Amino acid sequence: MKHSATVQGKSFQFRSLLTLMAKASPRRSADELAGLAAESEVERVVAQRLLADVPLRQFIEEPLISPEQDEVSRLILERHDMTAFAPVAGLTVGEFRNWLLAGTGDLSALAPGLMPEMVAAVSKIMRNQDLIAVARRCRVVTRFRNTLGLPGRLATRLQPNHPTDDPRGIAASILDGLLYGSGDAVIGINPATDNLRNVHTLLNLLDEIISRHQIPTQSCVLAHVTTSMELMQRGAPVDLVFQSIAGTETANRSFGVDLAILREAKAMAEALGRGSIGNNLMYFETGQGSALSANAHHGVDAQTCEARAYAVAREFSPLLVNTVVGFIGPEYLYDGKQIIRAGLEDHFCGKLLGLPMGCDICYTNHAEADQNDMDTLLTLLGVAGCNYIMGIPGADDIMLAYQSTSFHDALYLREVLGLSPAPEFESWLNAMGIFNGRNSLADGRRETPLLSDFGAFLGETA
């Protein structure tokens, strides 16, 4: 269906809903690189005005990517719940925005009735404050060994990466993070080398630390899903199964996965029964631009492709999902302004679709961004109710060579917004003398028994 308008004597033509969506996107370098972006701010605003008049039902009738050629499109259509969709079924995109902003209640019941393209569309005509206000009303709670996503809580992934996967270096970073109250979402390592023996060693290390100190959290080595599957068959202590995912079948195949592989991996992990209070055990990471990187975007703009990845994640009831928002680089999100906008969009879309969204608030060193931009996004996401952020020593990942958020950043956000860690983890922090019972670091916390015991453990590791 064509969409057209005339503004000040100039005619604007958009040949399809796919084109209209791309032209309506707030500016970002990924869409410019792909040749999909609006050619001017006037064209962008015209596209947004026209998009506001599109009925939500049109996304059901006019798939952006044909389901005959894409299993993600088939999944989206097959899982769409018309009963849950009913409250907004007669609305246009613009009316849906107004409906969302006028409400005050929880939006979780609506999630099964929303398609990714619908939430991507409405996000394109929303201001940053709109994205924050609506996302804050979307609470998604998940459980494995603790409870994540409760109101008034902010969790962190303790990310102790090491350029050579040295166990002592990793253990030292884990100790550092625990002493600052980090690690309730997951203690998760990106391995420098994704071979079976190395990943198995790291899994054993994490399992030993968590078991030895009875830490109510979960571990993950962010290896390829097939590596985790092989190690589960060998009896490795796998808590969470990780995989990077994207919003098209072709892009996922470039990652070496499809829906069938993910289903098999989930079933294998469930059979292990390692969760103590719940069985949400998948961990997915995403990021705008991944489909473009694989030349697998099918003409769909970067932000809509990202939202489609959330349909993949939603299929597997994950414990954690996070957008690694600025990781790919300035070719996709050029500067701090684009990174901030993308982070808020991703969090909004994921939460509205029913996902336990976190964010790796990050940038690469060649992007036009700095840590002040990350402070801004960190604070905005805290207000928006983000489930978790990253905790990295000094905010500088020395293995992946990018800038993220630190243990201290999490303490800042918890303090200024009155947020606490996951309840089970908070109790452990208080019991270990790391917190003082008032959701802040205890004086003299360096004398905690954790420190002396870790010293002995590091000696054993050596």
Short mmCIF file of C-alpha atoms in Angstrom, two decimals:
data_model
loop_
_atom_site.label_atom_id
_atom_site.label_comp_id
_atom_site.label_asym_id
_atom_site.label_seq_id
_atom_site.Cartn_x
_atom_site.Cartn_y
_atom_site.Cartn_z
CA MET A 1 0.00 0.00 0.00
CA LYS A 2 1.35 3.43 -0.96
CA HIS A 3 1.41 6.32 1.50
CA SER A 4 1.65 9.90 0.23
CA ALA A 5 1.33 13.51 1.34
CA THR A 6 2.00 16.98 -0.03
CA VAL A 7 3.73 19.54 2.18
CA GLN A 8 4.32 23.12 1.04
CA GLY A 9 3.78 22.09 -2.55
CA LYS A 10 6.20 19.15 -2.39
CA SER A 11 4.91 15.61 -2.85
CA PHE A 12 6.20 12.76 -0.69
CA GLN A 13 5.59 9.14 -1.76
CA PHE A 14 6.28 6.04 0.35
CA ARG A 15 5.71 2.91 -1.71
CA SER A 16 5.07 0.49 1.17
CA LEU A 17 4.67 0.17 4.92
CA LEU A 18 8.26 -1.09 5.04
CA THR A 19 9.53 2.11 3.40
CA LEU A 20 7.33 4.31 5.59
CA MET A 21 8.68 2.66 8.75
CA ALA A 22 12.28 3.24 7.69
CA LYS A 23 11.72 6.88 6.71
CA ALA A 24 9.90 7.56 10.00
CA SER A 25 12.81 6.35 12.15
CA PRO A 26 14.72 8.93 14.15
CA ARG A 27 18.05 9.55 12.49
CA ARG A 28 20.75 6.91 12.83
CA SER A 29 23.80 6.01 10.83
CA ALA A 30 22.77 2.36 10.30
CA ASP A 31 19.77 3.35 8.21
CA GLU A 32 21.84 5.90 6.30
CA LEU A 33 24.45 3.23 5.58
CA ALA A 34 21.71 0.90 4.34
CA GLY A 35 20.17 3.59 2.14
CA LEU A 36 16.88 3.42 4.03
CA ALA A 37 16.84 6.70 5.98
CA ALA A 38 14.79 9.81 5.31
CA GLU A 39 16.63 12.25 3.04
CA SER A 40 15.66 15.25 5.15
CA GLU A 41 14.05 16.11 8.46
CA VAL A 42 10.98 17.23 6.55
CA GLU A 43 10.64 13.81 4.93
CA ARG A 44 11.12 12.16 8.32
CA VAL A 45 8.35 14.22 9.93
CA VAL A 46 6.00 13.60 7.00
CA ALA A 47 6.64 9.87 7.32
CA GLN A 48 5.96 10.00 11.05
CA ARG A 49 2.69 11.84 10.47
CA LEU A 50 1.60 9.26 7.92
CA LEU A 51 2.72 6.38 10.13
CA ALA A 52 0.56 7.75 12.95
CA ASP A 53 -2.50 7.17 10.72
CA VAL A 54 -1.66 3.52 9.95
CA PRO A 55 -4.06 1.05 11.64
CA LEU A 56 -2.33 -1.43 13.92
CA ARG A 57 -4.16 -4.20 12.05
CA GLN A 58 -2.18 -3.34 8.92
CA PHE A 59 0.92 -4.92 10.44
CA ILE A 60 -0.96 -8.22 10.55
CA GLU A 61 -2.16 -7.84 6.97
CA GLU A 62 1.10 -6.50 5.50
CA PRO A 63 4.13 -8.31 7.00
CA LEU A 64 7.34 -6.36 6.46
CA ILE A 65 9.16 -9.61 5.65
CA SER A 66 7.22 -12.42 4.00
CA PRO A 67 6.53 -15.35 6.36
CA GLU A 68 7.11 -17.67 3.39
CA GLN A 69 10.79 -16.72 3.44
CA ASP A 70 11.45 -15.95 7.10
CA GLU A 71 10.80 -18.09 10.18
CA VAL A 72 10.85 -15.06 12.48
CA SER A 73 7.93 -13.58 10.54
CA ARG A 74 6.11 -16.91 10.83
CA LEU A 75 6.76 -16.99 14.57
CA ILE A 76 5.44 -13.44 14.98
CA LEU A 77 2.19 -14.21 13.15
CA GLU A 78 1.66 -17.62 14.75
CA ARG A 79 2.15 -16.32 18.29
CA HIS A 80 0.01 -13.21 17.88
CA ASP A 81 -2.81 -13.39 20.45
CA MET A 82 -5.95 -11.75 19.06
CA THR A 83 -7.67 -11.84 22.45
CA ALA A 84 -4.87 -9.87 24.11
CA PHE A 85 -4.83 -7.54 21.08
CA ALA A 86 -8.53 -6.73 21.40
CA PRO A 87 -8.23 -3.59 23.61
CA VAL A 88 -6.17 -1.81 20.92
CA ALA A 89 -7.30 -3.65 17.78
CA GLY A 90 -9.25 -0.69 16.42
CA LEU A 91 -6.51 1.89 16.96
CA THR A 92 -4.06 3.55 14.62
CA VAL A 93 -0.40 3.91 15.57
CA GLY A 94 -1.01 7.47 16.72
CA GLU A 95 -4.07 6.51 18.73
CA PHE A 96 -2.10 3.66 20.28
CA ARG A 97 0.51 6.17 21.45
CA ASN A 98 -2.19 8.27 23.10
CA TRP A 99 -3.76 5.15 24.63
CA LEU A 100 -0.43 4.12 26.15
CA LEU A 101 0.28 7.56 27.57
CA ALA A 102 -3.23 7.99 28.99
CA GLY A 103 -3.10 4.75 30.98
CA THR A 104 -1.77 4.18 34.48
CA GLY A 105 -1.93 0.43 34.97
CA ASP A 106 0.36 -2.47 34.25
CA LEU A 107 0.67 -3.41 30.57
CA SER A 108 1.71 -7.05 30.90
CA ALA A 109 -1.63 -8.46 29.72
CA LEU A 110 -1.28 -6.57 26.45
CA ALA A 111 2.14 -8.00 25.54
CA PRO A 112 0.99 -11.23 23.80
CA GLY A 113 -1.29 -9.17 21.56
CA LEU A 114 1.47 -6.92 20.26
CA MET A 115 3.68 -7.63 17.27
CA PRO A 116 7.22 -6.20 17.23
CA GLU A 117 6.43 -4.05 14.22
CA MET A 118 3.55 -2.42 16.13
CA VAL A 119 5.73 -1.42 19.06
CA ALA A 120 8.54 -0.30 16.76
CA ALA A 121 6.06 1.87 14.86
CA VAL A 122 4.66 3.57 17.93
CA SER A 123 8.15 4.18 19.33
CA LYS A 124 9.05 6.13 16.18
CA ILE A 125 6.45 8.80 16.96
CA MET A 126 7.24 9.05 20.68
CA ARG A 127 9.53 11.45 22.49
CA ASN A 128 12.17 10.16 24.88
CA GLN A 129 9.98 11.00 27.87
CA ASP A 130 7.12 9.01 26.31
CA LEU A 131 9.35 5.96 25.99
CA ILE A 132 10.38 6.29 29.63
CA ALA A 133 6.87 6.88 30.99
CA VAL A 134 5.38 3.84 29.27
CA ALA A 135 8.30 1.46 29.85
CA ARG A 136 8.18 2.27 33.56
CA ARG A 137 4.70 0.71 33.71
CA CYS A 138 5.91 -2.58 32.18
CA ARG A 139 7.15 -4.90 34.90
CA VAL A 140 8.57 -8.27 33.84
CA VAL A 141 9.65 -10.56 36.70
CA THR A 142 11.84 -13.63 36.14
CA ARG A 143 13.44 -16.21 38.44
CA PHE A 144 16.24 -18.76 38.52
CA ARG A 145 18.10 -18.53 41.84
CA ASN A 146 16.80 -15.08 42.68
CA THR A 147 13.96 -12.77 41.66
CA LEU A 148 14.67 -10.13 39.02
CA GLY A 149 12.53 -7.25 37.77
CA LEU A 150 10.54 -6.39 40.89
CA PRO A 151 9.54 -2.73 41.42
CA GLY A 152 12.18 -0.73 43.25
CA ARG A 153 14.96 -3.10 42.22
CA LEU A 154 17.95 -2.77 39.91
CA ALA A 155 20.16 -5.78 39.19
CA THR A 156 23.60 -5.96 37.60
CA ARG A 157 25.49 -8.42 35.49
CA LEU A 158 28.95 -8.80 36.96
CA GLN A 159 31.15 -9.00 33.84
CA PRO A 160 34.67 -10.09 34.85
CA ASN A 161 36.16 -10.54 31.37
CA HIS A 162 39.87 -11.15 30.98
CA PRO A 163 41.96 -10.94 27.77
CA THR A 164 43.49 -14.39 28.35
CA ASP A 165 40.68 -15.96 30.42
CA ASP A 166 43.07 -16.22 33.36
CA PRO A 167 41.07 -17.77 36.25
CA ARG A 168 42.84 -15.72 38.91
CA GLY A 169 42.23 -12.47 37.05
CA ILE A 170 38.59 -13.36 36.56
CA ALA A 171 38.17 -14.38 40.21
CA ALA A 172 39.75 -11.10 41.37
CA SER A 173 37.27 -9.12 39.25
CA ILE A 174 34.38 -11.18 40.64
CA LEU A 175 35.50 -10.42 44.19
CA ASP A 176 35.75 -6.72 43.34
CA GLY A 177 32.24 -6.72 41.94
CA LEU A 178 30.71 -8.65 44.83
CA LEU A 179 32.25 -6.21 47.32
CA TYR A 180 30.39 -3.42 45.53
CA GLY A 181 27.08 -5.28 45.49
CA SER A 182 27.21 -6.37 41.86
CA GLY A 183 26.25 -9.72 40.35
CA ASP A 184 22.60 -10.43 41.12
CA ALA A 185 21.45 -10.64 37.49
CA VAL A 186 24.27 -13.00 36.57
CA ILE A 187 28.01 -13.45 36.87
CA GLY A 188 28.69 -13.66 33.16
CA ILE A 189 31.98 -14.08 31.32
CA ASN A 190 32.58 -13.38 27.64
CA PRO A 191 35.26 -15.98 26.92
CA ALA A 192 38.29 -14.83 24.97
CA THR A 193 38.45 -18.32 23.45
CA ASP A 194 35.28 -20.27 22.69
CA ASN A 195 36.76 -23.77 22.76
CA LEU A 196 35.17 -26.51 24.84
CA ARG A 197 38.02 -27.01 27.27
CA ASN A 198 38.37 -23.32 28.06
CA VAL A 199 34.65 -22.72 28.48
CA HIS A 200 34.34 -25.80 30.71
CA THR A 201 37.13 -24.46 32.93
CA LEU A 202 35.35 -21.12 33.28
CA LEU A 203 32.01 -22.78 34.07
CA ASN A 204 33.65 -24.83 36.80
CA LEU A 205 35.27 -21.68 38.21
CA LEU A 206 31.96 -19.83 38.41
CA ASP A 207 30.15 -22.83 39.86
CA GLU A 208 32.80 -23.21 42.55
CA ILE A 209 32.61 -19.54 43.55
CA ILE A 210 28.81 -19.47 43.70
CA SER A 211 28.57 -22.78 45.56
CA ARG A 212 31.41 -22.06 47.97
CA HIS A 213 29.91 -18.74 49.08
CA GLN A 214 26.25 -19.73 48.67
CA ILE A 215 25.61 -16.70 46.47
CA PRO A 216 21.96 -16.49 45.35
CA THR A 217 22.75 -15.79 41.73
CA GLN A 218 23.41 -17.60 38.46
CA SER A 219 26.40 -17.99 36.17
CA CYS A 220 26.89 -17.86 32.44
CA VAL A 221 29.80 -18.21 30.07
CA LEU A 222 28.66 -16.42 26.95
CA ALA A 223 29.82 -19.06 24.49
CA HIS A 224 27.93 -20.03 21.35
CA VAL A 225 24.80 -22.00 22.14
CA THR A 226 26.16 -25.14 20.45
CA THR A 227 29.22 -24.99 22.72
CA SER A 228 26.92 -24.87 25.75
CA MET A 229 24.89 -27.79 24.39
CA GLU A 230 28.00 -29.93 23.95
CA LEU A 231 29.18 -29.06 27.45
CA MET A 232 25.79 -29.88 28.97
CA GLN A 233 26.11 -33.34 27.39
CA ARG A 234 29.49 -33.65 29.10
CA GLY A 235 28.04 -32.75 32.50
CA ALA A 236 29.31 -29.18 32.77
CA PRO A 237 27.57 -26.94 35.36
CA VAL A 238 25.60 -24.75 32.93
CA ASP A 239 23.12 -22.38 34.60
CA LEU A 240 22.06 -19.99 31.83
CA VAL A 241 22.24 -20.71 28.11
CA PHE A 242 23.41 -17.69 26.14
CA GLN A 243 23.04 -16.67 22.52
CA SER A 244 23.17 -13.49 20.46
CA ILE A 245 20.04 -13.23 18.33
CA ALA A 246 18.67 -10.99 15.58
CA GLY A 247 15.35 -10.15 13.96
CA THR A 248 15.49 -12.17 10.74
CA GLU A 249 16.05 -15.81 9.94
CA THR A 250 19.00 -14.97 7.70
CA ALA A 251 20.69 -12.88 10.38
CA ASN A 252 20.23 -15.62 12.97
CA ARG A 253 21.73 -18.14 10.57
CA SER A 254 24.75 -15.85 10.27
CA PHE A 255 25.09 -16.36 14.04
CA GLY A 256 24.88 -20.11 13.48
CA VAL A 257 21.45 -20.57 15.06
CA ASP A 258 17.79 -20.99 14.26
CA LEU A 259 14.66 -21.47 16.34
CA ALA A 260 15.03 -25.26 16.39
CA ILE A 261 18.53 -25.09 17.87
CA LEU A 262 17.38 -22.64 20.54
CA ARG A 263 14.45 -24.89 21.46
CA GLU A 264 16.76 -27.89 21.80
CA ALA A 265 19.19 -25.94 23.97
CA LYS A 266 16.42 -24.72 26.26
CA ALA A 267 15.08 -28.24 26.71
CA MET A 268 18.56 -29.54 27.59
CA ALA A 269 19.11 -26.81 30.18
CA GLU A 270 15.67 -27.34 31.72
CA ALA A 271 16.46 -31.03 32.16
CA LEU A 272 19.44 -30.09 34.37
CA GLY A 273 17.10 -28.54 36.95
CA ARG A 274 19.71 -26.12 38.29
CA GLY A 275 17.30 -23.30 39.15
CA SER A 276 16.26 -23.19 42.79
CA ILE A 277 13.23 -20.85 42.66
CA GLY A 278 12.42 -20.68 38.94
CA ASN A 279 13.24 -21.99 35.50
CA ASN A 280 13.86 -18.90 33.37
CA LEU A 281 17.27 -19.92 32.06
CA MET A 282 17.91 -18.35 28.65
CA TYR A 283 20.06 -15.24 28.24
CA PHE A 284 19.89 -13.29 24.96
CA GLU A 285 21.82 -10.28 23.72
CA THR A 286 20.79 -8.10 20.82
CA GLY A 287 21.74 -4.79 19.22
CA GLN A 288 20.58 -2.46 16.49
CA GLY A 289 22.56 -3.04 13.31
CA SER A 290 23.25 -6.75 13.66
CA ALA A 291 21.00 -7.70 10.72
CA LEU A 292 22.60 -4.99 8.58
CA SER A 293 26.05 -6.32 9.48
CA ALA A 294 25.02 -9.69 8.06
CA ASN A 295 23.35 -8.12 4.99
CA ALA A 296 20.19 -9.79 6.27
CA HIS A 297 17.83 -6.89 6.98
CA HIS A 298 15.52 -7.32 3.94
CA GLY A 299 15.13 -3.56 3.67
CA VAL A 300 13.82 -3.24 7.23
CA ASP A 301 15.24 -0.39 9.32
CA ALA A 302 17.63 -1.18 12.16
CA GLN A 303 15.28 -0.38 15.01
CA THR A 304 12.42 -2.48 13.63
CA CYS A 305 14.82 -5.39 13.02
CA GLU A 306 15.87 -5.06 16.64
CA ALA A 307 12.26 -5.21 17.83
CA ARG A 308 11.74 -8.35 15.75
CA ALA A 309 14.63 -9.97 17.65
CA TYR A 310 12.52 -9.57 20.77
CA ALA A 311 9.91 -11.89 19.26
CA VAL A 312 12.62 -14.55 19.09
CA ALA A 313 13.60 -13.92 22.69
CA ARG A 314 10.00 -13.92 23.92
CA GLU A 315 9.50 -17.43 22.55
CA PHE A 316 11.92 -18.84 25.15
CA SER A 317 10.82 -17.11 28.41
CA PRO A 318 14.35 -15.85 29.15
CA LEU A 319 15.73 -14.79 32.50
CA LEU A 320 17.65 -11.93 30.87
CA VAL A 321 17.63 -9.98 27.62
CA ASN A 322 19.81 -6.98 26.96
CA THR A 323 20.53 -4.68 24.10
CA VAL A 324 24.27 -4.06 23.78
CA VAL A 325 23.30 -0.68 22.52
CA GLY A 326 26.49 1.03 21.32
CA PHE A 327 28.75 -1.97 20.87
CA ILE A 328 28.82 -2.33 17.08
CA GLY A 329 30.13 1.19 16.57
CA PRO A 330 29.46 4.56 14.93
CA GLU A 331 28.63 2.97 11.59
CA TYR A 332 25.32 1.99 13.21
CA LEU A 333 24.84 4.49 16.04
CA TYR A 334 27.04 7.47 15.30
CA ASP A 335 27.11 9.49 18.50
CA GLY A 336 25.87 9.81 22.04
CA LYS A 337 22.51 11.21 20.95
CA GLN A 338 21.80 8.23 18.70
CA ILE A 339 22.98 5.76 21.36
CA ILE A 340 20.74 7.33 24.01
CA ARG A 341 17.71 7.28 21.74
CA ALA A 342 18.35 3.67 20.66
CA GLY A 343 18.75 2.51 24.26
CA LEU A 344 15.42 4.04 25.27
CA GLU A 345 13.69 2.62 22.17
CA ASP A 346 15.05 -0.87 22.77
CA HIS A 347 14.09 -0.90 26.43
CA PHE A 348 10.59 0.39 25.64
CA CYS A 349 9.98 -2.11 22.83
CA GLY A 350 11.31 -5.07 24.79
CA LYS A 351 9.33 -4.27 27.92
CA LEU A 352 6.11 -3.63 25.98
CA LEU A 353 6.55 -7.04 24.34
CA GLY A 354 6.89 -8.67 27.76
CA LEU A 355 10.66 -9.15 28.03
CA PRO A 356 12.93 -8.76 31.10
CA MET A 357 15.01 -6.03 29.47
CA GLY A 358 18.38 -4.84 30.58
CA CYS A 359 20.88 -2.71 28.73
CA ASP A 360 24.62 -2.73 28.21
CA ILE A 361 25.01 1.05 28.23
CA CYS A 362 28.12 1.24 26.11
CA TYR A 363 30.11 2.74 23.26
CA THR A 364 33.25 1.99 21.30
CA ASN A 365 36.26 4.25 21.46
CA HIS A 366 35.83 5.47 17.87
CA ALA A 367 32.23 6.64 18.42
CA GLU A 368 31.34 10.30 19.00
CA ALA A 369 30.35 9.55 22.57
CA ASP A 370 31.82 9.63 26.06
CA GLN A 371 31.07 8.54 29.59
CA ASN A 372 28.85 11.57 30.21
CA ASP A 373 26.53 10.27 27.48
CA MET A 374 26.50 6.92 29.25
CA ASP A 375 25.69 8.63 32.56
CA THR A 376 22.69 10.24 30.87
CA LEU A 377 21.41 6.98 29.39
CA LEU A 378 22.10 5.14 32.66
CA THR A 379 19.97 7.61 34.60
CA LEU A 380 17.16 7.65 32.03
CA LEU A 381 16.99 3.85 31.96
CA GLY A 382 16.94 3.74 35.75
CA VAL A 383 13.91 6.03 35.73
CA ALA A 384 12.36 3.87 32.99
CA GLY A 385 12.56 0.74 35.16
CA CYS A 386 15.36 -1.14 33.42
CA ASN A 387 15.77 -4.61 34.95
CA TYR A 388 19.56 -4.64 34.99
CA ILE A 389 22.77 -3.04 33.73
CA MET A 390 26.38 -4.16 33.38
CA GLY A 391 28.97 -4.00 36.13
CA ILE A 392 32.54 -3.93 34.78
CA PRO A 393 35.74 -2.98 36.64
CA GLY A 394 36.29 0.69 35.89
CA ALA A 395 33.60 0.54 33.15
CA ASP A 396 36.39 -0.53 30.76
CA ASP A 397 36.15 -4.05 29.34
CA ILE A 398 39.78 -5.02 28.82
CA MET A 399 38.92 -8.08 26.73
CA LEU A 400 36.21 -6.73 24.42
CA ALA A 401 37.83 -3.26 24.30
CA TYR A 402 34.75 -1.10 24.76
CA GLN A 403 33.36 1.22 27.42
CA SER A 404 30.35 0.31 29.53
CA THR A 405 29.19 0.89 33.12
CA SER A 406 31.02 0.16 36.35
CA PHE A 407 30.23 -1.26 39.77
CA HIS A 408 30.22 2.34 41.04
CA ASP A 409 27.68 3.38 38.39
CA ALA A 410 25.23 0.83 39.75
CA LEU A 411 25.76 2.13 43.28
CA TYR A 412 25.09 5.67 42.03
CA LEU A 413 21.85 4.69 40.32
CA ARG A 414 20.60 2.66 43.27
CA GLU A 415 21.34 5.55 45.62
CA VAL A 416 19.78 8.43 43.66
CA LEU A 417 16.67 6.47 42.68
CA GLY A 418 16.27 4.50 45.92
CA LEU A 419 16.71 1.12 44.23
CA SER A 420 17.84 -2.18 45.75
CA PRO A 421 19.41 -5.38 44.39
CA ALA A 422 17.34 -8.54 43.92
CA PRO A 423 15.85 -9.39 47.34
CA GLU A 424 17.65 -12.71 47.84
CA PHE A 425 20.96 -11.14 46.79
CA GLU A 426 20.38 -8.13 49.04
CA SER A 427 19.89 -10.45 52.01
CA TRP A 428 23.16 -12.20 51.15
CA LEU A 429 25.00 -8.88 50.91
CA ASN A 430 23.74 -7.92 54.35
CA ALA A 431 24.62 -11.32 55.82
CA MET A 432 28.15 -11.08 54.41
CA GLY A 433 28.66 -7.61 55.86
CA ILE A 434 29.02 -6.04 52.43
CA PHE A 435 25.84 -3.98 52.82
CA ASN A 436 24.80 -2.36 56.07
CA GLY A 437 21.14 -3.36 56.09
CA ARG A 438 20.17 0.02 54.63
CA ASN A 439 20.93 -0.75 50.98
CA SER A 440 24.39 0.82 50.98
CA LEU A 441 27.95 -0.35 51.48
CA ALA A 442 28.92 -1.11 55.06
CA ASP A 443 31.83 0.70 56.67
CA GLY A 444 34.85 -1.57 56.89
CA ARG A 445 33.37 -3.93 54.34
CA ARG A 446 36.86 -4.94 53.25
CA GLU A 447 36.98 -7.00 56.45
CA THR A 448 34.11 -9.21 55.30
CA PRO A 449 34.73 -12.97 55.58
CA LEU A 450 34.29 -13.09 51.82
CA LEU A 451 37.62 -11.34 51.35
CA SER A 452 39.71 -13.77 53.43
CA ASP A 453 38.01 -16.79 51.94
CA PHE A 454 38.53 -15.46 48.42
CA GLY A 455 42.20 -15.01 49.23
CA ALA A 456 42.44 -18.69 50.07
CA PHE A 457 40.50 -19.56 46.94
CA LEU A 458 42.84 -17.51 44.73
CA GLY A 459 45.76 -19.36 46.27
CA GLU A 460 44.13 -22.67 45.46
CA THR A 461 43.43 -21.50 41.90
CA ALA A 462 47.06 -20.60 41.41
#
